PDB file of C-alpha atoms in Angstrom:
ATOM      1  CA  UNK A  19     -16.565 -25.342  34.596  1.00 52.00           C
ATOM      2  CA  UNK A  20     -16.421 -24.702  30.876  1.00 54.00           C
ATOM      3  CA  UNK A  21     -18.246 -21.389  30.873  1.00 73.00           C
ATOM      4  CA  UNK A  22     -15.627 -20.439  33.951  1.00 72.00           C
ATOM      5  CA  UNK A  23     -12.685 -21.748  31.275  1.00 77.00           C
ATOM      6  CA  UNK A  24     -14.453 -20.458  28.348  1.00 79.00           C
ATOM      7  CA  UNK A  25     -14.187 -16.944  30.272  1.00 81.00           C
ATOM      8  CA  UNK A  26     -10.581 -16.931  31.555  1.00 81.00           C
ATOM      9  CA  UNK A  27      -9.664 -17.898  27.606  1.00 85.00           C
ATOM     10  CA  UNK A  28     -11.735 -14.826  26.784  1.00 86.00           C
ATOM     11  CA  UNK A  29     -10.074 -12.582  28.969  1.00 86.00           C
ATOM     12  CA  UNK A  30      -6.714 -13.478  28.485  1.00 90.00           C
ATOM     13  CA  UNK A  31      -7.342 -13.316  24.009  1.00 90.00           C
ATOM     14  CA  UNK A  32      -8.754  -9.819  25.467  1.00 90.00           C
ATOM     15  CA  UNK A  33      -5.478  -9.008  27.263  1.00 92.00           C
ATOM     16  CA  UNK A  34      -2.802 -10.389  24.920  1.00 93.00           C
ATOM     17  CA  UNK A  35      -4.905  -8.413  21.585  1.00 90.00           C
ATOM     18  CA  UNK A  36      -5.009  -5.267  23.911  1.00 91.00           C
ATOM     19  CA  UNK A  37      -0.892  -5.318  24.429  1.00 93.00           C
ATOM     20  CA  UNK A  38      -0.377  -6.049  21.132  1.00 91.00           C
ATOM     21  CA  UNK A  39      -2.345  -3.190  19.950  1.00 87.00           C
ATOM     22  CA  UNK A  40      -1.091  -0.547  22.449  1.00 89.00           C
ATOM     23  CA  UNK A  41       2.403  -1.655  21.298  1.00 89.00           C
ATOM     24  CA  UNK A  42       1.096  -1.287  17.388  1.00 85.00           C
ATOM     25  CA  UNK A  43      -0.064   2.172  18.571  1.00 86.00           C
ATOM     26  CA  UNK A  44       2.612   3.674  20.704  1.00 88.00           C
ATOM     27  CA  UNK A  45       4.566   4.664  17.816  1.00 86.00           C
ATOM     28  CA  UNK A  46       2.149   6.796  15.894  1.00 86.00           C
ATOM     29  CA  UNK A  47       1.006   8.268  20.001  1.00 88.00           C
ATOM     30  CA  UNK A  48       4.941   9.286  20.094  1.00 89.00           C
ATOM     31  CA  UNK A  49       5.452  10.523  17.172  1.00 88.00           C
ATOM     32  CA  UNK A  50       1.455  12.892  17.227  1.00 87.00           C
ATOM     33  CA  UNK A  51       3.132  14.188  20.780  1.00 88.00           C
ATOM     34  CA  UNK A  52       7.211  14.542  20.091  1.00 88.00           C
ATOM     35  CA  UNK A  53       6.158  16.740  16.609  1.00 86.00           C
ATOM     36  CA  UNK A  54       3.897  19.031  18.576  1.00 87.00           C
ATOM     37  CA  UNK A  55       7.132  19.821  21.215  1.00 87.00           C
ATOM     38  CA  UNK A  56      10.107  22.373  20.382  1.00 86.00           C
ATOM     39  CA  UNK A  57      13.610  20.628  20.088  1.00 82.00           C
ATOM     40  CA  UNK A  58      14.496  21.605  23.778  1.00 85.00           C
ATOM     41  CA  UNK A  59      11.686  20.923  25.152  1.00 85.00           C
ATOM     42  CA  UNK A  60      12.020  17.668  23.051  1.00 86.00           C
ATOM     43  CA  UNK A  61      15.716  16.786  24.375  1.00 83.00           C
ATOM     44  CA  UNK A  62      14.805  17.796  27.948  1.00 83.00           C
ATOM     45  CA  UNK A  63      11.869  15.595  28.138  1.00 82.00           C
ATOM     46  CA  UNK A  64      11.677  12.767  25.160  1.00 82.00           C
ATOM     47  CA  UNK A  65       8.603  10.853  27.057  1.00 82.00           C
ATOM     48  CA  UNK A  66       6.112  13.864  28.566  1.00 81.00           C
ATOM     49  CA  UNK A  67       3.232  15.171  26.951  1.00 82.00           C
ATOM     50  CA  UNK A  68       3.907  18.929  25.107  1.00 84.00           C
ATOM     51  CA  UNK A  69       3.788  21.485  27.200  1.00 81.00           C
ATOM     52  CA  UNK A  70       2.049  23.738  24.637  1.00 79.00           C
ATOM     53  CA  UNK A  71       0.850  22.740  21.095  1.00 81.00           C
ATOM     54  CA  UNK A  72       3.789  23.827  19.068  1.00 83.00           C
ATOM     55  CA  UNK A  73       2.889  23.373  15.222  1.00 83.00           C
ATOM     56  CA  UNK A  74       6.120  25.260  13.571  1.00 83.00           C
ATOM     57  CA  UNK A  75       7.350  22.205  12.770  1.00 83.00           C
ATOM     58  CA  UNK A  76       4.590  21.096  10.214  1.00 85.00           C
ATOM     59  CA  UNK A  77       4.766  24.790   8.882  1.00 82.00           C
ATOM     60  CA  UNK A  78       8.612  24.392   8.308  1.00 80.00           C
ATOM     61  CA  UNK A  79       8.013  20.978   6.348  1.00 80.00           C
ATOM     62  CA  UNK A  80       5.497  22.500   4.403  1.00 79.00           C
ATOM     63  CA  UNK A  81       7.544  25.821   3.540  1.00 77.00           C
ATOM     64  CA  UNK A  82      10.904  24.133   3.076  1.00 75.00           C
ATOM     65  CA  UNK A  83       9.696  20.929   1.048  1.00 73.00           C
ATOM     66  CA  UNK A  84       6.384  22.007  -0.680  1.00 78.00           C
ATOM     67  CA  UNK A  85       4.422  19.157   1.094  1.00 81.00           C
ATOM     68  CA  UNK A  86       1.352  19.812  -0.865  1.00 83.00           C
ATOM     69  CA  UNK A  87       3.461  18.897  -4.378  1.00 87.00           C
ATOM     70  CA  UNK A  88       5.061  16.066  -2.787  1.00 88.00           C
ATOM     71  CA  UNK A  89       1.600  14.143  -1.594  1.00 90.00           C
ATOM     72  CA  UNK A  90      -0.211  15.182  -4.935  1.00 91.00           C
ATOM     73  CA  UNK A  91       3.156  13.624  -6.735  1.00 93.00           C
ATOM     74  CA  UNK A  92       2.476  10.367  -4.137  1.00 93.00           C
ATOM     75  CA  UNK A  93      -1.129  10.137  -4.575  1.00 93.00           C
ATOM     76  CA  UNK A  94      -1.110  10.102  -8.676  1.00 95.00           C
ATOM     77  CA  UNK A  95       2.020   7.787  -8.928  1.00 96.00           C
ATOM     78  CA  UNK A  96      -0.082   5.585  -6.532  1.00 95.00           C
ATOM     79  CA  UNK A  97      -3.494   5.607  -8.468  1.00 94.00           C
ATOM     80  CA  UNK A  98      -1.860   5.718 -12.070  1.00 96.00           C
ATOM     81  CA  UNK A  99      -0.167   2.472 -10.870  1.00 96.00           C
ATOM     82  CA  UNK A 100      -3.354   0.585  -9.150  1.00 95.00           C
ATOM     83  CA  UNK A 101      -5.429   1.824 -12.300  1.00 95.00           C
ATOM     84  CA  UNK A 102      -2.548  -0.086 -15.018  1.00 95.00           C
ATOM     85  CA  UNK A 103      -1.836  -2.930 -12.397  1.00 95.00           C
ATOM     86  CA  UNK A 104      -5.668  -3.809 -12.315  1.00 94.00           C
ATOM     87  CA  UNK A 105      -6.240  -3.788 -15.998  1.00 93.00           C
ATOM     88  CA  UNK A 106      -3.737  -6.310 -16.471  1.00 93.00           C
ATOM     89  CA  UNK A 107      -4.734  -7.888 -13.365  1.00 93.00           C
ATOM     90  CA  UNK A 108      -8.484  -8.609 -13.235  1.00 92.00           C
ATOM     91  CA  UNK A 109      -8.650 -10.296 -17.115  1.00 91.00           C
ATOM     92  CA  UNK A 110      -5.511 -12.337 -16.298  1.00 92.00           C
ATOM     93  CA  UNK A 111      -6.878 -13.485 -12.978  1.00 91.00           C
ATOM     94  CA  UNK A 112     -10.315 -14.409 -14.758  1.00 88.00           C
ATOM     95  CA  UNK A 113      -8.650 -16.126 -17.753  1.00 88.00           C
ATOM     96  CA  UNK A 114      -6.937 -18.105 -15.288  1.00 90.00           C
ATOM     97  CA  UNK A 115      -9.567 -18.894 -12.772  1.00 85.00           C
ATOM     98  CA  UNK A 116     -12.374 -19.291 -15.350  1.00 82.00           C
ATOM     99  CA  UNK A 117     -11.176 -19.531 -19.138  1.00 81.00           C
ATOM    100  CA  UNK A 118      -9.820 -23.220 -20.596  1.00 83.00           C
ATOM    101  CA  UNK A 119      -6.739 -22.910 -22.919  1.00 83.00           C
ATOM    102  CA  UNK A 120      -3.755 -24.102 -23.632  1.00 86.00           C
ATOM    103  CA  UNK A 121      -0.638 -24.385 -21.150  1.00 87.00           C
ATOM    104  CA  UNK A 122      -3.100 -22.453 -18.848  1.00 86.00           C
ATOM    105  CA  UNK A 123      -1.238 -24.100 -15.733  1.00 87.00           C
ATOM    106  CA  UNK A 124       2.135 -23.527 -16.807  1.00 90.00           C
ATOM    107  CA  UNK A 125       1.823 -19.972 -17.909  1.00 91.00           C
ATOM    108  CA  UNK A 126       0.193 -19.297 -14.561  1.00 91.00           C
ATOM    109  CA  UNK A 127       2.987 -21.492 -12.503  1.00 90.00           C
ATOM    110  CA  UNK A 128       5.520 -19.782 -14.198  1.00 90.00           C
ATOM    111  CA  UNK A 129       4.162 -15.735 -13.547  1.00 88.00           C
ATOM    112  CA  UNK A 130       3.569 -16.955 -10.117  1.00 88.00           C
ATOM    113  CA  UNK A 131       7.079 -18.092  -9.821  1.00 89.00           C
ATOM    114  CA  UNK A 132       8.170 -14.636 -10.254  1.00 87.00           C
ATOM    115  CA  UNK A 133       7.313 -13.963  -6.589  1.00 87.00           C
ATOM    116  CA  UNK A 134       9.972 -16.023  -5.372  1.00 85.00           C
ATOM    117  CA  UNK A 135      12.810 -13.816  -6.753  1.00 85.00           C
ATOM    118  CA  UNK A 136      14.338 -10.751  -4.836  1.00 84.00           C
ATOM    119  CA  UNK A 137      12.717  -7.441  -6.528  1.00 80.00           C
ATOM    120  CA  UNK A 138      16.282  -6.259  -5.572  1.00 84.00           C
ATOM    121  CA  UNK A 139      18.056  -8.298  -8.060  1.00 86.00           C
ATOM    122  CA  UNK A 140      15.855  -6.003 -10.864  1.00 87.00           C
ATOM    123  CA  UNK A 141      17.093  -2.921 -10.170  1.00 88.00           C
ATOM    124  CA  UNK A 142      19.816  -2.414 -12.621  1.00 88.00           C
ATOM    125  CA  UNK A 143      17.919  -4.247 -15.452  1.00 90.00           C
ATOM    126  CA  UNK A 144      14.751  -2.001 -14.865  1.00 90.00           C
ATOM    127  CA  UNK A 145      17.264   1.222 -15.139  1.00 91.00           C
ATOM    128  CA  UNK A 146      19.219   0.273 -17.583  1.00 91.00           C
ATOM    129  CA  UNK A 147      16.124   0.058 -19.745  1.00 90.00           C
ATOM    130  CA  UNK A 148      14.325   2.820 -18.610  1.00 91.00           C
ATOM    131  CA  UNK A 149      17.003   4.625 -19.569  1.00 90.00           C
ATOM    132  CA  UNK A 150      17.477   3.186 -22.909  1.00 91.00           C
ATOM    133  CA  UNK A 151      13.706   4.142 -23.707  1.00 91.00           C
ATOM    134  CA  UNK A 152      14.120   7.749 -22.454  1.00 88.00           C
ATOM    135  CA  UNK A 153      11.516   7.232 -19.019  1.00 89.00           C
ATOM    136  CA  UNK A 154      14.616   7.534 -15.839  1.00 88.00           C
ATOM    137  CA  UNK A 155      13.431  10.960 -14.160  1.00 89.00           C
ATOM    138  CA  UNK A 156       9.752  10.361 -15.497  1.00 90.00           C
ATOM    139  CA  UNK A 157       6.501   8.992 -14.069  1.00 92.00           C
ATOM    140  CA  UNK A 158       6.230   6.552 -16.033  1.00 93.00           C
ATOM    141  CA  UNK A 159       9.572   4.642 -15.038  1.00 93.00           C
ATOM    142  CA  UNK A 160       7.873   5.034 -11.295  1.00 94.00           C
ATOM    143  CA  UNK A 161       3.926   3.884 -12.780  1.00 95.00           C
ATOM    144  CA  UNK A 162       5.279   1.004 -15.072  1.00 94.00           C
ATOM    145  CA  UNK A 163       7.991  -0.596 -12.145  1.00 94.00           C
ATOM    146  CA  UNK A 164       4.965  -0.302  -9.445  1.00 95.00           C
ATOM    147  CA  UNK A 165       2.084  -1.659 -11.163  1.00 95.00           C
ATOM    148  CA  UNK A 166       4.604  -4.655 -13.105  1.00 93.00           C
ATOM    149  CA  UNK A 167       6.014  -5.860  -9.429  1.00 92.00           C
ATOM    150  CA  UNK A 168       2.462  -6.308  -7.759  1.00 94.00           C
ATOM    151  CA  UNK A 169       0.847  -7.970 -11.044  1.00 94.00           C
ATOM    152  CA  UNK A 170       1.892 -11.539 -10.032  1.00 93.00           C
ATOM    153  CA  UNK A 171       0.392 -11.297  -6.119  1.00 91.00           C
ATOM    154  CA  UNK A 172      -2.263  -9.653  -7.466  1.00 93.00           C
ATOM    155  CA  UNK A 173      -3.318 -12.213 -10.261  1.00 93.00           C
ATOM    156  CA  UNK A 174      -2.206 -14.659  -7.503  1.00 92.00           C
ATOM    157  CA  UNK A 175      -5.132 -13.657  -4.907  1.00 90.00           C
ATOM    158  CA  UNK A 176      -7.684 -12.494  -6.621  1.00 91.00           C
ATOM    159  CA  UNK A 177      -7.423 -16.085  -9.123  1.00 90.00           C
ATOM    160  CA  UNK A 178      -7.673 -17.514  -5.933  1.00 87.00           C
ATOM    161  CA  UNK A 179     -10.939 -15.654  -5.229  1.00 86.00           C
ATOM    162  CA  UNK A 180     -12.232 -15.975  -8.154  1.00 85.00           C
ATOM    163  CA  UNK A 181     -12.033 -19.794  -8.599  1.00 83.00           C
ATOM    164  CA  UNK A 182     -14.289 -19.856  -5.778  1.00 79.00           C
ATOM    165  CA  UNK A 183     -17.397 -18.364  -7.676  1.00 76.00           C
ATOM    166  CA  UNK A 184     -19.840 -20.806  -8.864  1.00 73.00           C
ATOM    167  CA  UNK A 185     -19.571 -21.454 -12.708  1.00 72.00           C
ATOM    168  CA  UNK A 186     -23.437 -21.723 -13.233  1.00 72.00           C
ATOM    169  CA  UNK A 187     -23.456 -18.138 -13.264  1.00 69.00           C
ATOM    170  CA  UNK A 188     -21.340 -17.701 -15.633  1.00 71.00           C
ATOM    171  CA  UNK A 189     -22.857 -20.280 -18.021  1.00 72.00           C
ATOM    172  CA  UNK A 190     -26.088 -18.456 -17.685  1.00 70.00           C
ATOM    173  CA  UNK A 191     -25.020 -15.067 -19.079  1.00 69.00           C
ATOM    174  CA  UNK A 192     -22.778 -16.863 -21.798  1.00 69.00           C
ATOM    175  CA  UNK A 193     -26.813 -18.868 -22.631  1.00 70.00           C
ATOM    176  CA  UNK A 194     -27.911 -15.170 -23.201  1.00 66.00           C
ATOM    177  CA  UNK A 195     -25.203 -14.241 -25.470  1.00 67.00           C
ATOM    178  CA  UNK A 196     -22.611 -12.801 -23.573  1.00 67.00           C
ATOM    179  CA  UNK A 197     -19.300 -12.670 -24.508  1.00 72.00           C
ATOM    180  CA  UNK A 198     -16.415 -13.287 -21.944  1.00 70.00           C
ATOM    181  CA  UNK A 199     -15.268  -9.693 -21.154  1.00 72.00           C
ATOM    182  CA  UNK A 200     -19.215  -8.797 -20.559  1.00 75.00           C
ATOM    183  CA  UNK A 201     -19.060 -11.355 -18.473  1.00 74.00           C
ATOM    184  CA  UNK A 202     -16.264 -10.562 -16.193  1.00 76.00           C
ATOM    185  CA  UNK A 203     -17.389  -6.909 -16.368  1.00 78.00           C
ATOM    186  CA  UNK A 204     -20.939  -7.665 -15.259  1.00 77.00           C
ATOM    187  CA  UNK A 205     -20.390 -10.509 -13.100  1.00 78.00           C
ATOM    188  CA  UNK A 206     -16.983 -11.335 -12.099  1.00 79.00           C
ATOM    189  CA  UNK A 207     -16.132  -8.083 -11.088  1.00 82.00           C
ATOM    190  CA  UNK A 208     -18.581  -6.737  -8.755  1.00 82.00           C
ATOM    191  CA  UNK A 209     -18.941 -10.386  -7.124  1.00 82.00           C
ATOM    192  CA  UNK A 210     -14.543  -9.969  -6.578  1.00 83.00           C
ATOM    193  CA  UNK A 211     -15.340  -6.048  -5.609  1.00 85.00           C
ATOM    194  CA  UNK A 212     -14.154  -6.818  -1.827  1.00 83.00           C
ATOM    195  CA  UNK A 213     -11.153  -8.815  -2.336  1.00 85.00           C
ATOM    196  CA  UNK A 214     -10.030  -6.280  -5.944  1.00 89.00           C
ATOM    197  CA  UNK A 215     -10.141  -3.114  -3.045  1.00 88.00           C
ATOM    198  CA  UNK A 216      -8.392  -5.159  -0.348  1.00 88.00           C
ATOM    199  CA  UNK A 217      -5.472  -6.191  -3.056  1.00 91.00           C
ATOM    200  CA  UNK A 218      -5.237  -2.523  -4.094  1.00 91.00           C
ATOM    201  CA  UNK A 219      -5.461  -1.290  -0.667  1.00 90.00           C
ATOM    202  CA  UNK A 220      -2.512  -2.969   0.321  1.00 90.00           C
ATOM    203  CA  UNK A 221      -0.600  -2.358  -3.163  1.00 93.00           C
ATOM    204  CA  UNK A 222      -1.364   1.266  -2.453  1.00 92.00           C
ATOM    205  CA  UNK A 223       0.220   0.995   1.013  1.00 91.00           C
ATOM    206  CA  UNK A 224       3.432  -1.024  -0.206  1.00 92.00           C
ATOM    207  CA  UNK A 225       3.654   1.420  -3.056  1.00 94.00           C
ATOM    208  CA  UNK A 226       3.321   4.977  -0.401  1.00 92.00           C
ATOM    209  CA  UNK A 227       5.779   3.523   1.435  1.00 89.00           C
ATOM    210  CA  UNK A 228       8.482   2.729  -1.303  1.00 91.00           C
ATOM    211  CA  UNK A 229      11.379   4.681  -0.917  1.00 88.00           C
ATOM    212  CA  UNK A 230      13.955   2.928  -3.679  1.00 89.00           C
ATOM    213  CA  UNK A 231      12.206   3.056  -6.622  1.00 92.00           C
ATOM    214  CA  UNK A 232      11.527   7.162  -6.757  1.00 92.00           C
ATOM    215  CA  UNK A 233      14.788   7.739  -5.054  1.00 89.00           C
ATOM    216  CA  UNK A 234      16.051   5.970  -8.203  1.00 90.00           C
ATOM    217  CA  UNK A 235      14.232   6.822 -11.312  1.00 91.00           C
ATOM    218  CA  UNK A 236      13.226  10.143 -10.224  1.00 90.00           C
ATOM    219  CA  UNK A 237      15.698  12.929 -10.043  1.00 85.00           C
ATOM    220  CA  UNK A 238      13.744  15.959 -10.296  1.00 86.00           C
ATOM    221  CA  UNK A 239      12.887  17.946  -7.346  1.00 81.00           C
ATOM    222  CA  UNK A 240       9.447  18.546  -8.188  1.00 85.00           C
ATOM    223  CA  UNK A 241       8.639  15.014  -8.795  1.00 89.00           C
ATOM    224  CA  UNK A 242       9.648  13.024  -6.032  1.00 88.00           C
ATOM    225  CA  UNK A 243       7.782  11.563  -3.682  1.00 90.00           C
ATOM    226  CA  UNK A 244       6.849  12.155   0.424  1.00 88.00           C
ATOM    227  CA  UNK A 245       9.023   9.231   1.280  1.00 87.00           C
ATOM    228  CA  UNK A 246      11.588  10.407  -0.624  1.00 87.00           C
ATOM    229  CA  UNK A 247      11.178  13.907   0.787  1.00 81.00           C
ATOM    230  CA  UNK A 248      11.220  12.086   4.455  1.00 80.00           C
ATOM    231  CA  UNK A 249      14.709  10.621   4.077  1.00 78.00           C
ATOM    232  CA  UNK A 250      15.418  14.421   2.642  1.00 74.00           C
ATOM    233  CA  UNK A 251      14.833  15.639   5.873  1.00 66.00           C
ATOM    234  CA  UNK A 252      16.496  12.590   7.769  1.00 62.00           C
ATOM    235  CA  UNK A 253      19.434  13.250   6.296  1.00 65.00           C
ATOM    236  CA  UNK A 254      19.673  17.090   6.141  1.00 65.00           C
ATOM    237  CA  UNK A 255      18.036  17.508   9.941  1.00 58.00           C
ATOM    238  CA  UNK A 256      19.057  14.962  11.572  1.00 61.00           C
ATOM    239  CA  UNK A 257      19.701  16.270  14.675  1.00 70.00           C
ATOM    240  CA  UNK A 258      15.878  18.117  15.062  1.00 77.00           C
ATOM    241  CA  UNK A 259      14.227  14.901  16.366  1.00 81.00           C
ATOM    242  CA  UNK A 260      10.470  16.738  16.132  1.00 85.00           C
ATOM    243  CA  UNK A 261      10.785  18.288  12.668  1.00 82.00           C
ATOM    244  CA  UNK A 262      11.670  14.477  11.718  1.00 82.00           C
ATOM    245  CA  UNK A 263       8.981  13.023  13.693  1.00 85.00           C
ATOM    246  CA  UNK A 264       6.456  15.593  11.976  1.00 85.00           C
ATOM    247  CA  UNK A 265       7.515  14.681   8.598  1.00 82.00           C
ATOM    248  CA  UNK A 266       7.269  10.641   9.680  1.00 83.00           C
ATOM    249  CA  UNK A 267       3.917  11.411  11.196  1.00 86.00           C
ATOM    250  CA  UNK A 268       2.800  13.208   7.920  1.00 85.00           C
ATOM    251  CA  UNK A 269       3.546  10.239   5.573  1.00 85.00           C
ATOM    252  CA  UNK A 270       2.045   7.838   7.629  1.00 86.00           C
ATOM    253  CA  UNK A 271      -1.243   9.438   7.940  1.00 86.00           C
ATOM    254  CA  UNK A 272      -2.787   8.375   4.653  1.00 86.00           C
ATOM    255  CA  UNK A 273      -2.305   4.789   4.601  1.00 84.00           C
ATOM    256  CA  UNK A 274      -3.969   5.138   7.937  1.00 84.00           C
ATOM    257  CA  UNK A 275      -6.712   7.001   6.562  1.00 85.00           C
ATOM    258  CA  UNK A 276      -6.928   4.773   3.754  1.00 83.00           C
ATOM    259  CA  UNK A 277      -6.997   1.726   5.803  1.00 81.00           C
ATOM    260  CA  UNK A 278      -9.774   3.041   8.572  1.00 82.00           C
ATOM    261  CA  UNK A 279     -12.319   4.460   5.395  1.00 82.00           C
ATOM    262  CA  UNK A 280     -11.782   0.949   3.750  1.00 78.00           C
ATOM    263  CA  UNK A 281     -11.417  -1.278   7.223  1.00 75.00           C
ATOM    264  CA  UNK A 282     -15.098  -3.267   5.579  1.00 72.00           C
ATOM    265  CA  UNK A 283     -13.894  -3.940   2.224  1.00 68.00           C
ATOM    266  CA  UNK A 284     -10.760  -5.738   3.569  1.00 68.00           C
ATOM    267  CA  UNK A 285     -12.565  -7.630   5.628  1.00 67.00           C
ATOM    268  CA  UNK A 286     -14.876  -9.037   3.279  1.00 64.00           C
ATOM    269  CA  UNK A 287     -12.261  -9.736   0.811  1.00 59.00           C
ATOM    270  CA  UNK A 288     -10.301 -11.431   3.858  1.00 59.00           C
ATOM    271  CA  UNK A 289     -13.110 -13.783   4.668  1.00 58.00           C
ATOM    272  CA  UNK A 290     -14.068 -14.436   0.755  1.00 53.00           C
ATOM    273  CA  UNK A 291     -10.737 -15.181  -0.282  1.00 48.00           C
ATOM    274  CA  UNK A 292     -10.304 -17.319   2.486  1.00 49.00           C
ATOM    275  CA  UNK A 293     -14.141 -19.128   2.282  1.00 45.00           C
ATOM    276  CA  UNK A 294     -15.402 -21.151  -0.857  1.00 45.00           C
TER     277      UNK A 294
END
């Protein structure tokens, strides 16, 4: 009787995990098979399959917006912010999980309390000085907001993770004569590997999908962004349903890509952070 029961629980996690993911993947199916159609072939029939493989529509975004600049623009915004979020990041998360000093808790309480308050309610204090300082329609303004507004959740997991490392370690290398950042470089770091690419990972995909900050700081046709250059298209096309599709279907390719190539790190840093 329990193997029988044990079974029909089975099947029906098996069932419930399929639905979910063929409702996860229906959009991205739509959108693959709507951007490959015409727009009357579209409007006639929304649901079929393409008749015949119709790729003008990726050759118009590419002619019209300059697709190639726009991801190149996305993908060094995105690692220029991971790169300065993570050097702040990693030493903050190890002074705090690791390091004894004064008001430790409280200066740690209070950066984690930042979390709690709408990133919306920044907006006009973060232009106001970027513009003071001379960095609105610059990459910076873009690098700086991204990499500040995912310090604190970052700092917040991977202290988390790294709490849960055993301190004899550490004591050993400091018995050899090794000073604290050698020790966070040479230990800490490659023992939080998992859970420092799973943080970025999903920074990088909250950051690739940010349309109001480079819709904001950045004027400049020739350094905006693909999600920027998506809502271009929304709003100048928005009656050609597959030229729109193609350009949705182009910007959410990478995190995608990112997350499939990557798929073992997170899981790892899933089942550390969670495990100590």
């Amino acid at each position: 009787m329990k193997t029988a029961s044990t079974r029909v629980i089975r099947l029906l996690i098996f069932i419930v995990l399929a639905l979910i993911a063929i409702l996860s993947l229906y959009p991205l199916f739509y959108m693959a098979f709507s951007s490959m159609k015409p727009t009357i072939e579209y409007i006639k029939h929304p649901l079929a399959l393409p008749e015949t493989w119709y790729f003008d529509n990726f050759k118009a975004l590419f002619y019209r917006f300059s697709l190639v600049r726009l991801f190149g623009n996305t993908v060094l915004y995105v690692g220029l912010s991971m790169v300065a979020c993570l050097v702040v990041s990693v030493p903050a998360a190890y002074a705090f999980a690791k390091l004894k000093f004064r008001f430790r808790n409280g200066f740690y309480v209070a950066m984690i309390a930042t979390m709690t308050i709408p990133g919306i309610t920044f907006i006009i204090p973060n232009y106001l000085l970027m513009s003071r300082i001379g960095w609105t329609d610059h990459i910076v303004s873009v690098v700086v907001i991204w990499a500040v507004s995912a310090i604190p959740s970052t700092v917040f997991l991977l202290t988390s993770l790294m709490r849960g490392m055993p301190d004899e370690v550490l004591e050993a290398i400091k018995m050899d004569g090794a000073k604290y950042h050698q020790a966070m470089i040479k230990i800490i770091l490659p023992m939080s590997l998992p859970g420092v690419v799973t943080v970025s990972i999903f920074n990088a995909t909250n950051w690739w999908n940010d349309l109001l900050t480079p819709l904001i700081y950045l004027q400049s046709d020739h350094l905006k962004t693909v999600t920027v250059a998506v809502a271009t298209v929304l709003n100048r096309f928005s009656s050609d349903y597959p030229l729109l599709l193609s350009g949705l279907l182009l910007a959410s390719l990478p995190p995608i890509a990112i997350y499939i190539i990557f798929q073992g790190f997170i899981r790892k840093g899933l089942v550390i952070g969670a495990v100590k």
